[in-house]
Short mmCIF file of C-alpha atoms and ligand atoms in Angstrom, two decimals:
data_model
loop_
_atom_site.label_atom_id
_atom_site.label_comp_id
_atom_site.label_asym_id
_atom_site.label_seq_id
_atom_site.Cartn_x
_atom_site.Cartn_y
_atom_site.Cartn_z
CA UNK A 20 12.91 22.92 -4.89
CA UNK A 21 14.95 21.33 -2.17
CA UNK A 22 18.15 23.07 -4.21
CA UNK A 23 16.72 26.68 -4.07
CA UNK A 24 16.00 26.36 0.15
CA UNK A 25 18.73 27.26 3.12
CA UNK A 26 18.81 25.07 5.97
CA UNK A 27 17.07 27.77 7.71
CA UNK A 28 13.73 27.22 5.40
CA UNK A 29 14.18 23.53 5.04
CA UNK A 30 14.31 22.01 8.78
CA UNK A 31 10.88 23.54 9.68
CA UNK A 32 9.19 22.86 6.57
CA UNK A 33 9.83 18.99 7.25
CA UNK A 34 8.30 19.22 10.63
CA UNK A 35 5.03 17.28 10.34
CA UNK A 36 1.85 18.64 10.73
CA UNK A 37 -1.31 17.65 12.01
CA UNK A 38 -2.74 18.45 8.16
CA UNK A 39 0.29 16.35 7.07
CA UNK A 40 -0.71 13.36 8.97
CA UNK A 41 -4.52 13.56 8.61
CA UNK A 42 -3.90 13.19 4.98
CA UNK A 43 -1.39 10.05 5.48
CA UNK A 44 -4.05 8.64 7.80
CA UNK A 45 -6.84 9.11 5.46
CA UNK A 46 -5.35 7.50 2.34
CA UNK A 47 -4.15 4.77 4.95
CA UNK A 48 -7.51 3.96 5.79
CA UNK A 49 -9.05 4.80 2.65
CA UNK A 50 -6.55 2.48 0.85
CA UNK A 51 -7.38 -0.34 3.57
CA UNK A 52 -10.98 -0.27 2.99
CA UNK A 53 -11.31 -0.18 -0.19
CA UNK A 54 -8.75 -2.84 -0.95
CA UNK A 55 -11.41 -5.27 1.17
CA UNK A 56 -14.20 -3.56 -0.17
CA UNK A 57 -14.10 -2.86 -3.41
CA UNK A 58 -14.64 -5.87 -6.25
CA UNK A 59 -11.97 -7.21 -8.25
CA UNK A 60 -10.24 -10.38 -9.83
CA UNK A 61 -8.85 -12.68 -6.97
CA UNK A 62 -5.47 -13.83 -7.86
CA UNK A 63 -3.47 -16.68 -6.61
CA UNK A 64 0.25 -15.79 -5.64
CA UNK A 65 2.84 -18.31 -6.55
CA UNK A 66 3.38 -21.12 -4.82
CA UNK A 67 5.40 -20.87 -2.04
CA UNK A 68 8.00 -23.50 -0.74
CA UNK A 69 5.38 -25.02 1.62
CA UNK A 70 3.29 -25.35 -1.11
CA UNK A 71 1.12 -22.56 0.24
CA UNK A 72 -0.55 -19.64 -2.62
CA UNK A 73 -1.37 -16.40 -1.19
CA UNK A 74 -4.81 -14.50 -3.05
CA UNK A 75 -4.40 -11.08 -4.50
CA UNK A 76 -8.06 -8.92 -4.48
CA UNK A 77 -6.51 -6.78 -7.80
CA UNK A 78 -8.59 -3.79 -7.59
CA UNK A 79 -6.27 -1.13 -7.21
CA UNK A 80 -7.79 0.66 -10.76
CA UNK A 81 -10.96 1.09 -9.15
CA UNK A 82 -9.54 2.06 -5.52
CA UNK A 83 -7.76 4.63 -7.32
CA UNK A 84 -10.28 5.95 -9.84
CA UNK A 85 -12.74 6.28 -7.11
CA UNK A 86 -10.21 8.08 -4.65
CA UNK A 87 -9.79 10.49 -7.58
CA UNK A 88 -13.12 11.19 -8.21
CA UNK A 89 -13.18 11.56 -4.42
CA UNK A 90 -11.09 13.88 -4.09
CA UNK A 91 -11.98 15.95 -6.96
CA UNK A 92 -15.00 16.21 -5.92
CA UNK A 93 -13.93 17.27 -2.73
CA UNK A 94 -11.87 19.74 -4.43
CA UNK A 95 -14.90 21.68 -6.37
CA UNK A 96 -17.11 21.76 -3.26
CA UNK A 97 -13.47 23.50 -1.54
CA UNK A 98 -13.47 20.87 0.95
CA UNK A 99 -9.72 19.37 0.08
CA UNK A 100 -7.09 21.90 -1.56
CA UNK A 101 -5.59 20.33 -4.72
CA UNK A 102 -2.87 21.52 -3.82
CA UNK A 103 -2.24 20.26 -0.37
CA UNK A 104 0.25 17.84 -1.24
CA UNK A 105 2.03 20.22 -3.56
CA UNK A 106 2.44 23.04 -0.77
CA UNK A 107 3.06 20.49 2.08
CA UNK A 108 5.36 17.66 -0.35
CA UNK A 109 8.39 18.34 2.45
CA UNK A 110 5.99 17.52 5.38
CA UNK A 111 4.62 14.75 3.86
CA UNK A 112 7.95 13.44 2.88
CA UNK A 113 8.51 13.38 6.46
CA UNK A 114 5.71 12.27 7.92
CA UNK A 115 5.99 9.58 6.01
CA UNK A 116 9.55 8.74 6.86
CA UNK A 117 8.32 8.66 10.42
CA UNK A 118 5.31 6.06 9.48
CA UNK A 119 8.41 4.22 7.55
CA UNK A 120 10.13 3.65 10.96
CA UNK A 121 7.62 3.11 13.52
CA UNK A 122 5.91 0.75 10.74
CA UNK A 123 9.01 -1.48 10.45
CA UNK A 124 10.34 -1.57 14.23
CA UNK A 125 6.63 -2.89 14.58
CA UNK A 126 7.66 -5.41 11.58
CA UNK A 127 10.56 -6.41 13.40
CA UNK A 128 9.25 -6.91 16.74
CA UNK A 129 6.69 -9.54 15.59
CA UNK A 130 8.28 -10.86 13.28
CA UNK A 131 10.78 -11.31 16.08
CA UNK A 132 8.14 -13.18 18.08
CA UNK A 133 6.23 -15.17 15.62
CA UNK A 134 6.56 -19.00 15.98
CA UNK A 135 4.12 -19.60 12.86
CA UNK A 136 6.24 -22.50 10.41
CA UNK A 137 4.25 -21.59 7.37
CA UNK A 138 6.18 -19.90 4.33
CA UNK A 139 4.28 -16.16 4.56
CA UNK A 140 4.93 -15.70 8.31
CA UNK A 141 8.04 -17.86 9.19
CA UNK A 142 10.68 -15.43 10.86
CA UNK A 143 14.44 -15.56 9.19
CA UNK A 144 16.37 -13.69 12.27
CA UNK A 145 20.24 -13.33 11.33
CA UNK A 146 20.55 -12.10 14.98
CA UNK A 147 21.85 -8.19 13.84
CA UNK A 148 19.30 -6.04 14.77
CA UNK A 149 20.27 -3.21 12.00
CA UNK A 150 20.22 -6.13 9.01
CA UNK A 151 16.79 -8.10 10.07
CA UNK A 152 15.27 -4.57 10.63
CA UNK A 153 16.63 -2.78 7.29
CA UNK A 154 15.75 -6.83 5.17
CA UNK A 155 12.36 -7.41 7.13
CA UNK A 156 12.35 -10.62 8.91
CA UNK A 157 8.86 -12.56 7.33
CA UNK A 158 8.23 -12.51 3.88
CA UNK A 159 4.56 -12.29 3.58
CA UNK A 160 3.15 -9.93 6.94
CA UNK A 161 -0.42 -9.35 7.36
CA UNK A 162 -1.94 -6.48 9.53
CA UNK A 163 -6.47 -7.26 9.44
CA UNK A 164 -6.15 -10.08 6.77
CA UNK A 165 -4.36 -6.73 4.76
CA UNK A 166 -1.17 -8.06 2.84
CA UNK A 167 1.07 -5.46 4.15
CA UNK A 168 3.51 -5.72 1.15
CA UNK A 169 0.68 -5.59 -1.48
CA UNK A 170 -0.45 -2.89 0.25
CA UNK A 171 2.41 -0.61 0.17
CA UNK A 172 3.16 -0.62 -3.32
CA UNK A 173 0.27 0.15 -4.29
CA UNK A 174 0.41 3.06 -2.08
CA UNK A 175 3.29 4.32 -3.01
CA UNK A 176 2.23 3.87 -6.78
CA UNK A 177 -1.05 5.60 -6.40
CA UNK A 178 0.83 8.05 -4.09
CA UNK A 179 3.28 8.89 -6.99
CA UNK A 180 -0.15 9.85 -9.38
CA UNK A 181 -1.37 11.64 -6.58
CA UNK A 182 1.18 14.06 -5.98
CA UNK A 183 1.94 14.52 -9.64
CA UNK A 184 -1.40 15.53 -9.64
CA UNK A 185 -1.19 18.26 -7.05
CA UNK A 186 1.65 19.53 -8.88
CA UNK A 187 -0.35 19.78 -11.88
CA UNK A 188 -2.72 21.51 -9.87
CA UNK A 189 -0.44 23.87 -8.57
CA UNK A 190 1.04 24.85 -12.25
CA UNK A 191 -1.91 25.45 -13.12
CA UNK A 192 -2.60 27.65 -10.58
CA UNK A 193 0.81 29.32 -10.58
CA UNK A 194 0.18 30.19 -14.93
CA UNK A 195 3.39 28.02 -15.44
CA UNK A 196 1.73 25.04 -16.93
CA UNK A 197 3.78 23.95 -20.14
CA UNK A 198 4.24 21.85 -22.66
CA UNK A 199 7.04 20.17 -20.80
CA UNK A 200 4.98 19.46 -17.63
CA UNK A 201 1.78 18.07 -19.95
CA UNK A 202 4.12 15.52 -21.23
CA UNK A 203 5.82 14.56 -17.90
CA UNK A 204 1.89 14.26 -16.87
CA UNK A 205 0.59 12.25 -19.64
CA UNK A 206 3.62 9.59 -19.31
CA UNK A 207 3.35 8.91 -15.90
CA UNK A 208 -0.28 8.56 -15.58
CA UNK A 209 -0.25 6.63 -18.61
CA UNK A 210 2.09 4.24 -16.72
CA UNK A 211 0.67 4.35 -13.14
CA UNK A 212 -2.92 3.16 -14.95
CA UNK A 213 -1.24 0.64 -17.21
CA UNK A 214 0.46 -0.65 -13.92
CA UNK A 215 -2.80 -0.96 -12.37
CA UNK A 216 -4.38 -2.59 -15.52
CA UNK A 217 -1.88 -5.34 -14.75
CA UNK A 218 -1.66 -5.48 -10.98
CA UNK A 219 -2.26 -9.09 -11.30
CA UNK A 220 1.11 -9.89 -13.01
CA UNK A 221 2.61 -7.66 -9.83
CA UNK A 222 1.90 -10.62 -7.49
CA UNK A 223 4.49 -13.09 -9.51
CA UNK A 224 7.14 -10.35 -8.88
CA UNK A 225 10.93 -10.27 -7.29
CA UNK A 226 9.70 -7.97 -4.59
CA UNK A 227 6.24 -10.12 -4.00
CA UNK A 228 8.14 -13.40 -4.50
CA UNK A 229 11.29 -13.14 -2.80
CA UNK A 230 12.09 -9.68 -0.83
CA UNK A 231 10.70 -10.12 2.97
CA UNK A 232 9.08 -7.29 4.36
CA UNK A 233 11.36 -4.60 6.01
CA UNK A 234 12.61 -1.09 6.04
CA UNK A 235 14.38 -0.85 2.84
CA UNK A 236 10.77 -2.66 1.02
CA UNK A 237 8.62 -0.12 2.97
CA UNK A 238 10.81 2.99 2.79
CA UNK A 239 11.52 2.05 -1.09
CA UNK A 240 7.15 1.58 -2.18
CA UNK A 241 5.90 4.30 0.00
CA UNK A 242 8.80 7.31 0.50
CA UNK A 243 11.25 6.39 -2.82
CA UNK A 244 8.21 5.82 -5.19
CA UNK A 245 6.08 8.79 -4.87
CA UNK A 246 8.63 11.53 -3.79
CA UNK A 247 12.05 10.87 -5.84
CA UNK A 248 10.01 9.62 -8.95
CA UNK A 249 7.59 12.46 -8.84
CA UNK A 250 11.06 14.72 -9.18
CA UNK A 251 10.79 15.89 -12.16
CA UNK A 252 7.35 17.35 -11.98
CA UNK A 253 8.58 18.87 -8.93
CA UNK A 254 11.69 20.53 -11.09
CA UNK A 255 9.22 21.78 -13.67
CA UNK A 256 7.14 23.79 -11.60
CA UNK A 257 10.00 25.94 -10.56
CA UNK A 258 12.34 26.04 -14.49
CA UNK A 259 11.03 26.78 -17.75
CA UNK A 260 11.95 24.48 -20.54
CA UNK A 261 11.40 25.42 -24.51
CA UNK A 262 11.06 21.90 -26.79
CA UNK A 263 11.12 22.01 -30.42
CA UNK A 264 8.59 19.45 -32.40
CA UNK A 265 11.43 17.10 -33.19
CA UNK A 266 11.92 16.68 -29.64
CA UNK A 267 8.20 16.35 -28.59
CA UNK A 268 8.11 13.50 -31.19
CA UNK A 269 11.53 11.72 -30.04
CA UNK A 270 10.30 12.25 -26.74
CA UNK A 271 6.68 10.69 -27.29
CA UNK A 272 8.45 7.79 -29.64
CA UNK A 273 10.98 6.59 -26.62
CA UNK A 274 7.89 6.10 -24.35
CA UNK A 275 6.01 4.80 -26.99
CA UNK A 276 8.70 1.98 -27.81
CA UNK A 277 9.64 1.79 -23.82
CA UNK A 278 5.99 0.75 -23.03
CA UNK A 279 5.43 -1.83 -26.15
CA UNK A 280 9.17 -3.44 -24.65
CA UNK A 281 8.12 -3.25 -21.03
CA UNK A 282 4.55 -4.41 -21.46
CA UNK A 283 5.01 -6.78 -23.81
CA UNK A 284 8.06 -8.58 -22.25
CA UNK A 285 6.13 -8.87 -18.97
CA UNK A 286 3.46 -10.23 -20.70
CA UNK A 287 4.57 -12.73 -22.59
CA UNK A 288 6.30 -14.21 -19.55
CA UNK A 289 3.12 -14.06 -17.53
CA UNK A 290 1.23 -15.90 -20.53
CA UNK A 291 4.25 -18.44 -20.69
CA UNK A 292 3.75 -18.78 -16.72
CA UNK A 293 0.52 -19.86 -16.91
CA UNK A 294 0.60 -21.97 -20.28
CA UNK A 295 4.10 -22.48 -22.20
CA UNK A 296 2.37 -23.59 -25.91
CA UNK A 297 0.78 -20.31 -26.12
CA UNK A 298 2.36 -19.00 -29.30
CA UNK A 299 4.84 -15.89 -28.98
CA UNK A 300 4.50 -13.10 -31.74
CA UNK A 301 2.57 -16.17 -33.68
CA UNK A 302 4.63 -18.69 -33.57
CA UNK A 303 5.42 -21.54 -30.95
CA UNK A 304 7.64 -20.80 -28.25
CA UNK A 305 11.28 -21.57 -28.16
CA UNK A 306 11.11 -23.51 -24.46
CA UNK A 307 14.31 -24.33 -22.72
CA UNK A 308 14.29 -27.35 -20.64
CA UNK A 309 10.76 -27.08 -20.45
CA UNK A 310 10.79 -23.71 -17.92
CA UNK A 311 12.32 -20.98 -19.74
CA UNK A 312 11.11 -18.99 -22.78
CA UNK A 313 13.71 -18.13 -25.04
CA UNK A 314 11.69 -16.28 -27.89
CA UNK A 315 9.44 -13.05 -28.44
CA UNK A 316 11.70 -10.79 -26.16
CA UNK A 317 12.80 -13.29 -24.04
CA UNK A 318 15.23 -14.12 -26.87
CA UNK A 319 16.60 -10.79 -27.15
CA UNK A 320 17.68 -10.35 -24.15
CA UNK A 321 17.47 -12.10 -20.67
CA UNK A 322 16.03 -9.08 -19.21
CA UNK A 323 14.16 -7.22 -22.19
CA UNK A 324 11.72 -6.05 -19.50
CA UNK A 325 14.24 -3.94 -17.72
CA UNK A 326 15.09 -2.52 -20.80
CA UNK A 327 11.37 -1.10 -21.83
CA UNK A 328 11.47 0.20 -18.11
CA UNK A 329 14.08 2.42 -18.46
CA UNK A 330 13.38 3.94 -21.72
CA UNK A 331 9.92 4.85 -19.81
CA UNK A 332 11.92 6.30 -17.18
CA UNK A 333 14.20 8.05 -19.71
CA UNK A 334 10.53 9.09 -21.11
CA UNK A 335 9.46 11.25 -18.16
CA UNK A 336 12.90 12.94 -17.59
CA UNK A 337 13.31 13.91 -21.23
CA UNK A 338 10.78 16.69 -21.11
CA UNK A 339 12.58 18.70 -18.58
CA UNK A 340 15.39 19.01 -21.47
CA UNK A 341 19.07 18.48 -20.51
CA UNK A 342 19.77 22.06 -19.19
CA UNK A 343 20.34 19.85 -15.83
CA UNK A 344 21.05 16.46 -14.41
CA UNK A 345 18.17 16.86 -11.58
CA UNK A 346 15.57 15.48 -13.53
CA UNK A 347 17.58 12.78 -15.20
CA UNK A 348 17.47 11.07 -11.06
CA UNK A 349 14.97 8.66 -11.74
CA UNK A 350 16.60 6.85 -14.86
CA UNK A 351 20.06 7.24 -12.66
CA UNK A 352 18.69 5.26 -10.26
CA UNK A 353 16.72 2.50 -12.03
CA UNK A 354 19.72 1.75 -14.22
CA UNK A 355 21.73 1.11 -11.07
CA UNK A 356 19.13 -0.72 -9.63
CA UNK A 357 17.75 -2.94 -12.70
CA UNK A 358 21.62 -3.76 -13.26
CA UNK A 359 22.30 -4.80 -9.45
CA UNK A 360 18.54 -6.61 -9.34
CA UNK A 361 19.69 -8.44 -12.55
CA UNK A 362 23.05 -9.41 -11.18
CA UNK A 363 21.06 -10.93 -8.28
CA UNK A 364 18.08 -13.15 -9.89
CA UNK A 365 20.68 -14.19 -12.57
CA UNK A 366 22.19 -15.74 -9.07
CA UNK A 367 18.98 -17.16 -8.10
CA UNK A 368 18.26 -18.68 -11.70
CA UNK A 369 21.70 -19.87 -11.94
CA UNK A 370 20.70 -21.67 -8.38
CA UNK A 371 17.14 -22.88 -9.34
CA UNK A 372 17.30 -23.57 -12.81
CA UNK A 373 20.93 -24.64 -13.18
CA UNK A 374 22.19 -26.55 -16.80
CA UNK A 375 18.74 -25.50 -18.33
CA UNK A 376 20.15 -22.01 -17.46
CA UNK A 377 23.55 -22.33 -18.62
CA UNK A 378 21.40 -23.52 -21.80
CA UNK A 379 19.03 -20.43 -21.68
CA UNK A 380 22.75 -18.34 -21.36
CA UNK A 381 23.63 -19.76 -24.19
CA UNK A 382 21.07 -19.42 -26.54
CA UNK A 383 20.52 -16.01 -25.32
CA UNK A 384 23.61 -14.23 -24.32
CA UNK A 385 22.30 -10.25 -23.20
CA UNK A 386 21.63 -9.03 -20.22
CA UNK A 387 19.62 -5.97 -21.15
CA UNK A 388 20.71 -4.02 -24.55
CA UNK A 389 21.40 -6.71 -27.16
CA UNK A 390 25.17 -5.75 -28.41
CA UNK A 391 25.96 -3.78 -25.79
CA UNK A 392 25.20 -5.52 -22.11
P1 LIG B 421 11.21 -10.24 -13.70
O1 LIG B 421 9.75 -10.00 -13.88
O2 LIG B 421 12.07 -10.17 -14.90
O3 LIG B 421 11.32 -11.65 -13.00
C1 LIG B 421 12.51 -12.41 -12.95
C2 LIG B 421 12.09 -13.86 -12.78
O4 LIG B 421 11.42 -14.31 -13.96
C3 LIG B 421 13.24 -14.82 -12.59
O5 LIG B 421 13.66 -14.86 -11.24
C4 LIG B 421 12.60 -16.13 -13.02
O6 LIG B 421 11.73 -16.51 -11.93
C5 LIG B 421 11.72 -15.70 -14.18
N1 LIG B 421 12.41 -15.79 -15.46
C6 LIG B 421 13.56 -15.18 -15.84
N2 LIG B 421 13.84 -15.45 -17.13
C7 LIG B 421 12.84 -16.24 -17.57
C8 LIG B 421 12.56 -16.85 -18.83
N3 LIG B 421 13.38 -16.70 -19.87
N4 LIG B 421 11.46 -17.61 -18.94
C9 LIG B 421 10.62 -17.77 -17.89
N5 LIG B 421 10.82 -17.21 -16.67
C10 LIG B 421 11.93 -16.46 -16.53
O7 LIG B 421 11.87 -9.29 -12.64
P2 LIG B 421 11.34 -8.23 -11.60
O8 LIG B 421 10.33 -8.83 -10.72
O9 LIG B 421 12.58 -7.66 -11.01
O10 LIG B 421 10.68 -7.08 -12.49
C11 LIG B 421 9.33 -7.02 -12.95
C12 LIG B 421 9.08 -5.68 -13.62
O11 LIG B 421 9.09 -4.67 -12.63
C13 LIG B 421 10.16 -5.32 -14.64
O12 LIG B 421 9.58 -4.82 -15.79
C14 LIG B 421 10.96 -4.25 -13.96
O13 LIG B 421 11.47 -3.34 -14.91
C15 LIG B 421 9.94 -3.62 -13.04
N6 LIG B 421 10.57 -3.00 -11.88
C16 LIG B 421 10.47 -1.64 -11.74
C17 LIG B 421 11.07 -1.00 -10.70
C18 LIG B 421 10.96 0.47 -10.57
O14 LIG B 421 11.44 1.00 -9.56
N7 LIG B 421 10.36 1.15 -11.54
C19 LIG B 421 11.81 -1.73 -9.67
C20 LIG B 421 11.86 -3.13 -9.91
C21 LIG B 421 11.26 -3.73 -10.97
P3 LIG B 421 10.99 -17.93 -11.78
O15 LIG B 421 11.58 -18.53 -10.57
O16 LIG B 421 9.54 -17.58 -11.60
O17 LIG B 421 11.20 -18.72 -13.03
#
C-alpha cells in the first residue's frame, strides 16, 4: 500500500484523527478493564533477584474473545465500521507512534525519579538520556496496579488479530477475497489464539524476564507487532496471487510442522521449569547439571523454539507467493532478530549457568537448524 502512494497522499493520511485516537483510547481502556476484570488463572512470575514474584491475571483469551464479539456486534447493529482500521491503518500507525513517545518519556521521567530498591521498580540510569529512554530504565513499571509490560504485548498481539481482521473485512467487501488471503487469515489467528492459550508461559519470557521497559519494548509490542506483521494481509488486498494444490499443501504442512516445533519446544521447557522428572516424549529427561534439559527438542538444538517460530512466520508469508520480497518482511526480520536474541541469552547462560553450560554446549552443539547453525 505504502509502495503504490506519493508523498503527496502519504503525509496527510498519517495525520491522526480524532476517529484514530478514539479507537486507540477505547481498546486502551477496554484492554485495562478487562485485564482487572475479567477471571483468569493467576500466575506467579519468576523470581526476581530480590527474591520478589510478580502475579500474572492470564485472561487475555477471554479479553479478546469478548472484544470480538463486541465489536461484531457493534458491527451488525452499524455502530463500528469493520473496516475502520483497514481504511484508517496509516493514521493509526501514527497515532500510535505518538502514544509510543509520550508513553515512554513518561517511563523515563519516573523511572528517573523512583527511589523504590525492590527488583520491579529499581531505576538502572546509565546517565545518556537517548540510551535509558530507547532501553527503559525499570524493569517491571506499573500504571493502576496494571503491569505496563504485560499489558502491551498483549495489545499489540490482539492488535495484530484485530487489524487482520479489518482487512478481511475489507476484502471481503472489495470482492478480492482469495484463497491466498484465507490462508494468511487462518495461520495467524490460529497463532494469535494459541498464543493466548499459553499466555501463562509468556510471563517466564526474555522480554518479561530481562528487557526493562522502554521505547524500543513499547514501540516493538504495540507499533512493530500489529502493523509490520499484519504486512502481508495488507499486500494481499491490493495483488492477486494464483496457488496450485501442491502449494496450498506445502504451505499448510510448514505451519503445521512450525507450530508442533514452536509449541512443543516451549512447552516442554515450561514443564521442565516447573518439575525436571517429568518425562520428555516418554522417557526421562536428559538433565544437565541439574538445570538444563538436554532432550525432546532441547537436544536438537539449543534454540529449537526459534526454529518452529520462523517456519510459522515463513507460514503466513508463503501465501502471497514469491512474485515479491514485500511479504517475505516478517520472516526477514525474525531471523535477524531470533539470531541476534540467541547470540545474547547464549551470553547470559554462558554467565549464569557457566561449566554446566559448556556441558549443555557440548552435548548439544546447534544453535537453531541442526547441521546447518
Ligand atoms: P526462550 O524461551 O528460549 O528462553 C531462553 C531462556 O530459557 C534462557 O535464558 C534460559 O533461561 C532458559 N534455557 C535455555 N536453554 C535451556 C535448557 N536447555 N533447559 C532449560 N532452560 C533453558 O527465549 P525467548 O524468551 O527469547 O523466546 C520465547 C518464545 O518467544 C520463542 O518461541 C520465540 O521464538 C518467541 N519470540 C517471538 C518473537 C516474535 O517477534 N515473533 C520475538 C521474540 C521471541 P533461565 O535463566 O530461565 O534458565
Amino acid at each position: 500500500m505504502l509502495l503504490d502512494m506519493d508523498l503527496g497522499v502519504l503525509l496527510p493520511s498519517l495525520i491522526p484523527s480524532s476517529q484514530s485516537v478514539y479507537v486507540l483510547v477505547f481498546y486502551f481502556v477496554y484492554l485495562a478493564v478487562a485485564g482487572e476484570i475479567l477471571p483468569g488463572k493467576v500466575i506467579r512470575g519468576v523470581l526476581l533477584s530480590d527474591g520478589s514474584q510478580l502475579r500474572y491475571r492470564c485472561n487475555g483469551l477471554l479479553a479478546l474473545t469478548l472484544l470480538v464479539a463486541i465489536l461484531g456486534i457493534c458491527a451488525k447493529l452499524g455502530i463500528v465500521s469493520p473496516l475502520v482500521v483497514a481504511d484508517r491503518g496509516l493514521e493509526l500507525l501514527s497515532a500510535t507512534f505518538i502514544f509510543c513517545v509520550l508513553v515512554t518519556l513518561a517511563l523515563y521521567v519516573t523511572g528517573r525519579n523512583s527511589s523504590d530498591k525492590s527488583s520491579s521498580l529499581k531505576p538502572h540510569v546509565s546517565g545518556n538520556l537517548v540510551h535509558d529512554w530507547w532501553f527503559g530504565i525499570q524493569l517491571n513499571p506499573q500504571f493502576m496496579s496494571i503491569d505496563l509490560k504485560f499489558f502491551f504485548v498483549r495489545a499489540g498481539m490482539m492488535g495484530w488479530l484485530l487489524i487482520n481482521l479489518s482487512i478481511l473485512a475489507k476484502s471481503v467487501q472489495d470482492g478480492s477475497l482469495s484463497q491466498s488471503m484465507i490462508l494468511y487469515q487462518i495461520f495467524c489467528a490460529l497463532y494469535i489464539l494459541d498464543y493466548f492459550v499459553h499466555e501463562e508461559y509468556m510471563t517466564s519470557t526474555w522480554d518479561i524476564i530481562a528487557e526493562r521497559l522502554g521505547f524500543m519494548l513499547v514501540f516493538g509490542d504495540l507499533l512493530w507487532i500489529p502493523f509490520t506483521f499484519s504486512i502481508q494481509g495488507w499486500w494481499l488486498l491490493h495483488n492477486k496471487v494464483e496457488l496450485t494444490v501442491p502449494a496450498i499443501v506445502a504451505n499448510c504442512l510448514v505451519f503445521v510442522i512450525g507450530y508442533m516445533v514452536f509449541r512443543g519446544a516451549n512447552k516442554q521447557k515450561h514443564i521442565f521449569k516447573k518439575n525436571p522428572k517429568t518425562p520428555i516424549w516418554g522417557k526421562p529427561p536428559v538433565v544437565v547439571g541439574g538445570k538444563l534439559l538436554a532432550s525432546g527438542y532441547w537436544g536438537i538444538a539449543r534454540h529449537c523454539n526459534y526454529l518452529g517460530d520462523l517456519m510459522l512466520a515463513l507460514s503466513f508469508s508463503l501465501p502471497c507467493g514469491i512474485s515479491s520480497p514485500v511479504p517475505y518482511f516478517y520472516p526477514i526480520y525474525l531471523l535477524i532478530l531470533l539470531i541476534w536474541r540467541e547470540r545474547r541469552d547464549e551470553v547470559r547462560c554462558a554467565e549464569k549457568y557457566k561449566e554446566i553450560w559448556a556441558e549443555y554446549l557440548r552435548l548439544v552443539p546447534w544453535r537453531i537448524l541442526p547441521y546447518v547453525y
